[in-house]
């Protein structure tokens, strides 16, 4: 497979903005990592995007999709300008879009649904670059979970790290990749990540998130509520398994004060991760954390105490934790062009390794 240069674009469940990153790969080895940036969403657009989650009847999905796609085009233009690279030097864009609905039906082909808004054809026209989008639908149609898709990239990132190792992404939803000594993969969503805590903080303050866990440190977690959540059916299901952002709600902390609510939702995220480790074929000797949650010192302290093994941020092993998911979709776009699989039985529950994605050429 020839080496390709790709830009990856990710709009995650935290609703904070668009991550854009540049890399070069042949679809297997990581050959060069370029610059990355984040284009934050304006508060008004974030509200419009939040309003269409779940695809409610009457929502202006098409309007939000177009607006979001044009914002992604801006992110590409800004990245190219900062990197001083012309568009004709880029082979592909991996465009995840934004998930507004995720209802897989594992083991029941044709019954699941997943919907990532984002107009790949429009983005290709706006940028003049070929775009790969719709990475999840083929896996869900084949009876897979459609998520997580990043594990194969995690494996490429960690070839020099002793295994077994766990890569934990604390975005809006938490997900973990376990990589075994021989390269075997197991991946699944652990439970709520930052989404519930962010929603709670925004409801009770003028902040977007609990910086360094300061609000939660001032409170006491309600362990009865946490235990009740952990007794739910999702946590008894064997992985692979996945969640939608709104499968859980910050309302589970309703009636608590701002500090105790933040403490409860922080402790819930930690407890979900600790519980997830029981599914690993053998314990991970090291956990590497990416996503916004790695900046929450209270959460990182709680993970270290609960897991009882070293916890490191992605930066500690030489990678940019803010760019990893965008880099992953650049890598997955290259794999799509190479005809290589992006999902596996151990990561999404699909029956056999599958490629995915749809290519849009610029007009």
Tab-separated table of C-alpha atoms in Angstrom, residues 270-278 283-287 299-311:
chain	number	residue	atom	x	y	z
A	270	UNK	CA	-14.250	6.224	37.804
A	271	UNK	CA	-16.343	3.305	39.079
A	272	UNK	CA	-17.431	2.397	35.546
A	273	UNK	CA	-13.811	2.247	34.392
A	274	UNK	CA	-12.708	0.176	37.375
A	275	UNK	CA	-15.582	-2.243	36.791
A	276	UNK	CA	-14.647	-2.555	33.118
A	277	UNK	CA	-11.243	-4.018	33.961
A	278	UNK	CA	-12.907	-7.241	35.104
A	283	UNK	CA	-4.905	-7.487	33.741
A	284	UNK	CA	-3.332	-4.492	32.039
A	285	UNK	CA	0.003	-3.551	33.587
A	286	UNK	CA	-0.421	0.051	32.428
A	287	UNK	CA	-3.366	2.311	31.608
A	299	UNK	CA	-10.511	11.711	38.065
A	300	UNK	CA	-6.938	10.597	37.370
A	301	UNK	CA	-6.273	10.191	41.101
A	302	UNK	CA	-9.441	8.138	41.474
A	303	UNK	CA	-8.505	5.895	38.556
A	304	UNK	CA	-5.046	5.252	39.984
A	305	UNK	CA	-6.519	4.367	43.377
A	306	UNK	CA	-9.268	2.180	41.946
A	307	UNK	CA	-7.193	0.296	39.387
A	308	UNK	CA	-4.068	-0.093	41.499
A	309	UNK	CA	-1.694	0.105	38.506
A	310	UNK	CA	0.225	2.955	36.857
A	311	UNK	CA	-1.950	5.548	35.104
